Tab-separated table of C-alpha atoms and ligand atoms in Angstrom:
chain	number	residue	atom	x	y	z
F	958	UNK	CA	75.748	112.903	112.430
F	959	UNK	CA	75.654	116.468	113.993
F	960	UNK	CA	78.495	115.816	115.880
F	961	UNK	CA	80.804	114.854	112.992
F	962	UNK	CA	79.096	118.291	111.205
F	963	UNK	CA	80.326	120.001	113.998
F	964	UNK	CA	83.864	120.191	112.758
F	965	UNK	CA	83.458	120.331	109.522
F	966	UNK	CA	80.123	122.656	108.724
F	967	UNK	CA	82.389	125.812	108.472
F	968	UNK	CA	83.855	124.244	105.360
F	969	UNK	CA	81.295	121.831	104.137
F	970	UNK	CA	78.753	123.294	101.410
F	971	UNK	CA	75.707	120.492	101.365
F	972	UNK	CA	75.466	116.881	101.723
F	973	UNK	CA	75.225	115.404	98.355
F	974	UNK	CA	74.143	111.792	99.610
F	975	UNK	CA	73.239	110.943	103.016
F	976	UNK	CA	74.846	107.536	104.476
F	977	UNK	CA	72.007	105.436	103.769
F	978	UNK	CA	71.605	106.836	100.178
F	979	UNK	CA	75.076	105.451	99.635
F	980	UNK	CA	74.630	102.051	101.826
F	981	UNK	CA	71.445	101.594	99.365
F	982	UNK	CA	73.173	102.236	96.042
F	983	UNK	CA	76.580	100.205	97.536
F	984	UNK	CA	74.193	96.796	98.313
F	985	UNK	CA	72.640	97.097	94.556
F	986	UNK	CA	76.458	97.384	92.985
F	987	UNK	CA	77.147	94.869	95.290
F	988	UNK	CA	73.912	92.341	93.886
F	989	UNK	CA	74.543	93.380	90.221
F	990	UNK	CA	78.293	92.491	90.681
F	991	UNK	CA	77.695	89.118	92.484
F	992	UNK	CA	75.410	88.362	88.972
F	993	UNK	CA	77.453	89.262	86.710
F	994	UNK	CA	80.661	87.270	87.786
F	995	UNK	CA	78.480	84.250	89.174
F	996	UNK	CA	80.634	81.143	88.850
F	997	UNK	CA	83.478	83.162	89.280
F	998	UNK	CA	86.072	84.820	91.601
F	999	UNK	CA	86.505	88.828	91.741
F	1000	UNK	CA	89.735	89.838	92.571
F	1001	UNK	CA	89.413	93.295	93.669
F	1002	UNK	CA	91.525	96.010	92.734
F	1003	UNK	CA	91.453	99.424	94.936
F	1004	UNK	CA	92.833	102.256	94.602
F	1005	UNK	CA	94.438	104.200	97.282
F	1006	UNK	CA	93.262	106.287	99.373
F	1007	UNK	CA	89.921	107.861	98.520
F	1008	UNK	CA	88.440	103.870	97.784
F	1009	UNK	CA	89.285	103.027	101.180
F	1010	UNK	CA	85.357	103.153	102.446
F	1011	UNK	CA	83.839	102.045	99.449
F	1012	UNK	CA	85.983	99.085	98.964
F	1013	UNK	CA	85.627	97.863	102.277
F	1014	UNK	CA	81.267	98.032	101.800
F	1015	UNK	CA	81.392	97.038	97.999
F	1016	UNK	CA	83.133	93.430	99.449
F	1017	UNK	CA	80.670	93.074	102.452
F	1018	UNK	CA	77.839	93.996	99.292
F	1019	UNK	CA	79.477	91.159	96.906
F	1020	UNK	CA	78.344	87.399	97.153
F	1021	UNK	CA	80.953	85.461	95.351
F	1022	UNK	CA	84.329	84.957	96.464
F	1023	UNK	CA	86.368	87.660	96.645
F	1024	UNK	CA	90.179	88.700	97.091
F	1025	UNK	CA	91.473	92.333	97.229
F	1026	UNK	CA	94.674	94.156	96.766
F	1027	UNK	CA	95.750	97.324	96.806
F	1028	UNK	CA	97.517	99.986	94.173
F	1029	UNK	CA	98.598	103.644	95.017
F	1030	UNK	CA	99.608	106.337	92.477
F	1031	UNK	CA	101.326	109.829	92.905
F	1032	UNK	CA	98.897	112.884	93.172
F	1033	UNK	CA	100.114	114.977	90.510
F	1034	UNK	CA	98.166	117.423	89.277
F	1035	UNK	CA	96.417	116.666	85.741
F	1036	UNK	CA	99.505	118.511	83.844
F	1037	UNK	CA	101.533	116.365	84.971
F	1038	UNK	CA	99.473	113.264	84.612
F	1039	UNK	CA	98.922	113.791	81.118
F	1040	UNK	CA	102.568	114.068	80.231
F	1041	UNK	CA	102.366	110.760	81.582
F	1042	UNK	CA	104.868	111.376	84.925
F	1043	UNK	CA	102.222	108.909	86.869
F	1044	UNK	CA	103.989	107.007	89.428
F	1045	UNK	CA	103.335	103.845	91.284
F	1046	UNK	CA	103.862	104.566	94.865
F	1047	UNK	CA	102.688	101.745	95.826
F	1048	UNK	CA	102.714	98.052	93.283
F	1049	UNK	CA	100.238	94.762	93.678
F	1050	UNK	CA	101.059	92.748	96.297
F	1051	UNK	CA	100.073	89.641	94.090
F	1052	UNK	CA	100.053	88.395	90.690
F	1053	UNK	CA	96.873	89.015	88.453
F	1054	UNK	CA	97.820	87.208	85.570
F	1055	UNK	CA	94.439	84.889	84.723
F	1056	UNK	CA	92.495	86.852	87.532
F	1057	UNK	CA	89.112	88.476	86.774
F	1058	UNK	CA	90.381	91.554	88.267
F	1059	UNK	CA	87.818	94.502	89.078
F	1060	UNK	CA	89.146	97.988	89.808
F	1061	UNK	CA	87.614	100.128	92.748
F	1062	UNK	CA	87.670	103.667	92.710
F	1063	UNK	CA	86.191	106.188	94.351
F	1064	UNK	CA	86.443	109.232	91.798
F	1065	UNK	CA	86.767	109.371	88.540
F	1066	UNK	CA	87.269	113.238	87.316
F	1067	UNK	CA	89.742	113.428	83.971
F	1068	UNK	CA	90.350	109.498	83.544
F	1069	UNK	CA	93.749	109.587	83.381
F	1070	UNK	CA	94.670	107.993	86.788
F	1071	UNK	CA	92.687	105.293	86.273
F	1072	UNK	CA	93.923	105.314	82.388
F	1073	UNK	CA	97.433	104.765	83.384
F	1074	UNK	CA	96.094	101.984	86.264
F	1075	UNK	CA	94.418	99.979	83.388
F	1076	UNK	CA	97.779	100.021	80.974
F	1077	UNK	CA	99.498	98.671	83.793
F	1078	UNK	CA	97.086	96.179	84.506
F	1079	UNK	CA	96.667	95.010	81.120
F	1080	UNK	CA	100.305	94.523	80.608
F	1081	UNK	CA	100.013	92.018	83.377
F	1082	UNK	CA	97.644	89.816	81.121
F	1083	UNK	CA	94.089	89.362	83.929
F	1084	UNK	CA	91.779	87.233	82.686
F	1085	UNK	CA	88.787	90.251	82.724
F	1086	UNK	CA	89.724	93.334	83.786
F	1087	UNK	CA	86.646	95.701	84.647
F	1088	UNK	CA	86.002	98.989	86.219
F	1089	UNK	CA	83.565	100.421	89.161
F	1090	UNK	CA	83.431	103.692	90.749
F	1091	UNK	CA	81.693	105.033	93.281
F	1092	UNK	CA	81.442	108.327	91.803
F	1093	UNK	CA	81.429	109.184	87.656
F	1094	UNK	CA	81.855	113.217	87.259
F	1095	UNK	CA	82.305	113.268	83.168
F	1096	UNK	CA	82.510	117.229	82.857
F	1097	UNK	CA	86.482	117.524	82.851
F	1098	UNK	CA	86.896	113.740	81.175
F	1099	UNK	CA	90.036	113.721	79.158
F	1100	UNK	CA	90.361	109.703	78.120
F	1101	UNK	CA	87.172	108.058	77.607
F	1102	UNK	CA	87.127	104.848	79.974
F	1103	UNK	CA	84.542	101.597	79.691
F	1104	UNK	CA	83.362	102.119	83.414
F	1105	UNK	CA	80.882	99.045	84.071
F	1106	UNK	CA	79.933	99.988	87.576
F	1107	UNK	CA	78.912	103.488	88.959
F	1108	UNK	CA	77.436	104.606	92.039
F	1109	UNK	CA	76.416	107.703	91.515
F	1110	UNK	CA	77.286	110.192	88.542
F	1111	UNK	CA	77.615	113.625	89.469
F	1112	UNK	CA	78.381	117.375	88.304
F	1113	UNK	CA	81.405	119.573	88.273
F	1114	UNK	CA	81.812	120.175	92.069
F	1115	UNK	CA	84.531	119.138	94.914
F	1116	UNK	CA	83.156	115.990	96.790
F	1117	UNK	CA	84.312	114.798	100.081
F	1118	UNK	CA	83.700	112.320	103.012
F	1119	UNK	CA	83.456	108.571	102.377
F	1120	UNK	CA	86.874	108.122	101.749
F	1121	UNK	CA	87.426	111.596	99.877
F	1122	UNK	CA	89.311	114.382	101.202
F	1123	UNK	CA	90.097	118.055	100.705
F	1124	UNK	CA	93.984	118.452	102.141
F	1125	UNK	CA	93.583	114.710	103.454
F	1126	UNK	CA	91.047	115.649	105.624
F	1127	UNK	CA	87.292	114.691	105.558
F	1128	UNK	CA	88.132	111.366	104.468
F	1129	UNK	CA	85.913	110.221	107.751
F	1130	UNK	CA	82.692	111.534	107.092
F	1131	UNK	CA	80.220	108.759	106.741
F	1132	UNK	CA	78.002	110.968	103.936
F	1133	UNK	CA	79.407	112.705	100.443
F	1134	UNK	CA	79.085	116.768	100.602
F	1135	UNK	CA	80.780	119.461	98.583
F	1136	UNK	CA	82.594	122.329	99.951
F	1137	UNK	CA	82.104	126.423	100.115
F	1138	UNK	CA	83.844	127.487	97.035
F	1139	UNK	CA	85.149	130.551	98.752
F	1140	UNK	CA	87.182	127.579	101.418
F	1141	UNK	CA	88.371	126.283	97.817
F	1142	UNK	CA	89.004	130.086	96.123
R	504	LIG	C1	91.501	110.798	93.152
R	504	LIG	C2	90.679	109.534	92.904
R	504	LIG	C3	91.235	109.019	91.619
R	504	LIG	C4	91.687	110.274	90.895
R	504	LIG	C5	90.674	110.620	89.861
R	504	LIG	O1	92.683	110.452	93.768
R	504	LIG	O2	90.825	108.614	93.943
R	504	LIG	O3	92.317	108.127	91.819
R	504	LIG	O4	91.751	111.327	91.849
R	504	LIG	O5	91.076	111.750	89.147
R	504	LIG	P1	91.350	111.717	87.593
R	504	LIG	O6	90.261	110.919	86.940
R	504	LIG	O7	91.298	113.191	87.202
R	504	LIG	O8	92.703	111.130	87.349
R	504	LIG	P2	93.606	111.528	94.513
R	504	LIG	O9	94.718	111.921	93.591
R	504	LIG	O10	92.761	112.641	95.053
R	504	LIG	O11	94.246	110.683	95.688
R	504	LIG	P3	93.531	109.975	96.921
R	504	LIG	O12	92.683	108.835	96.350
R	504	LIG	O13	94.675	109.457	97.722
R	504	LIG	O14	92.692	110.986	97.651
């Protein structure tokens, strides 16, 4: 682990959870998902990029059968996202219709990325759609969202590693940390 600092420590603040703090809390979504939807099949939706790490240990974590497809969205800023210019940049590869569809993120800041995820998804008629994040961070929420699953909620700050990035970069580090402010001022 203090070689992967090594790169990043001029920019990285503290670590907010270790990588076993987050393989802990990842196998007990994992357990309360597998109960929930026993006698079912979760067909896992994630959403590009920053799920990319989660997703991939949330499945290993999960005990009934599982399928998984991906979604990507345009990166506006929230402006923009609120005026409703979302845009798919990248569709379902499959059909969901009659699926019990669960939706993987890895942030959820304002809501209204995911908001505009879940109108799509409902249009498509799943037979359950549900949500799980890895991280909830409420202080900026702008649509309030049912989120069933959440790893960890946390406070106004800029999280990366585990899939998140700052500039795309970060997105490797095996642990969550927040950055300097002054590398973000
Ligand atoms: C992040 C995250 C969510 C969204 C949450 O994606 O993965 O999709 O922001 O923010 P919101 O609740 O304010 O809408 P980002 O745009 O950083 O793209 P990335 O996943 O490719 O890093």
């Amino acid at each position: 682990m203090s070689k992967r600092l090594t790169f990043a420590d001029r920019e990285i603040d503290r670590t907010l959870f270790d990588a076993d703090h987050i393989h802990r809390r990842i196998l007990e979504l994992g357990a309360a998902i597998s109960r929930d939807y026993e006698g079912r099949e979760i067909h896992i939706v994630a959403v590009l990029k920053g799920s990319i790490m989660v997703v991939a240990d949330l499945i290993r974590a999960i005990t009934v059968p599982v399928s998984v497809d991906f979604i990507a969205i345009s990166s506006y800023g929230p402006e923009a996202r609120q005026s409703g210019s979302v845009r798919l940049l990248k569709d379902l590869d499959e059909s969901i219709e009659g699926r019990h569809v669960l939706v993987v993120e890895d942030v959820i800041d304002t809501g209204l990325t995911l908001s505009y995820i879940l109108r799509t998804l409902r249009a498509r008629r799943p037979a359950s759609l549900e949500i799980a994040t890895l991280l909830d961070k409420p202080a900026h929420r702008l649509i309030d969202l049912p989120i069933r699953y959440v790893g960890f909620t946390i406070p106004d700050c800029f999280v990366v590693g585990y899939g998140l990035d700052y500039q795309q970069r970060y997105r490797n580090l095996p642990f969550l940390a927040t950055l300097r402010g002054d590398v973000l001022a």
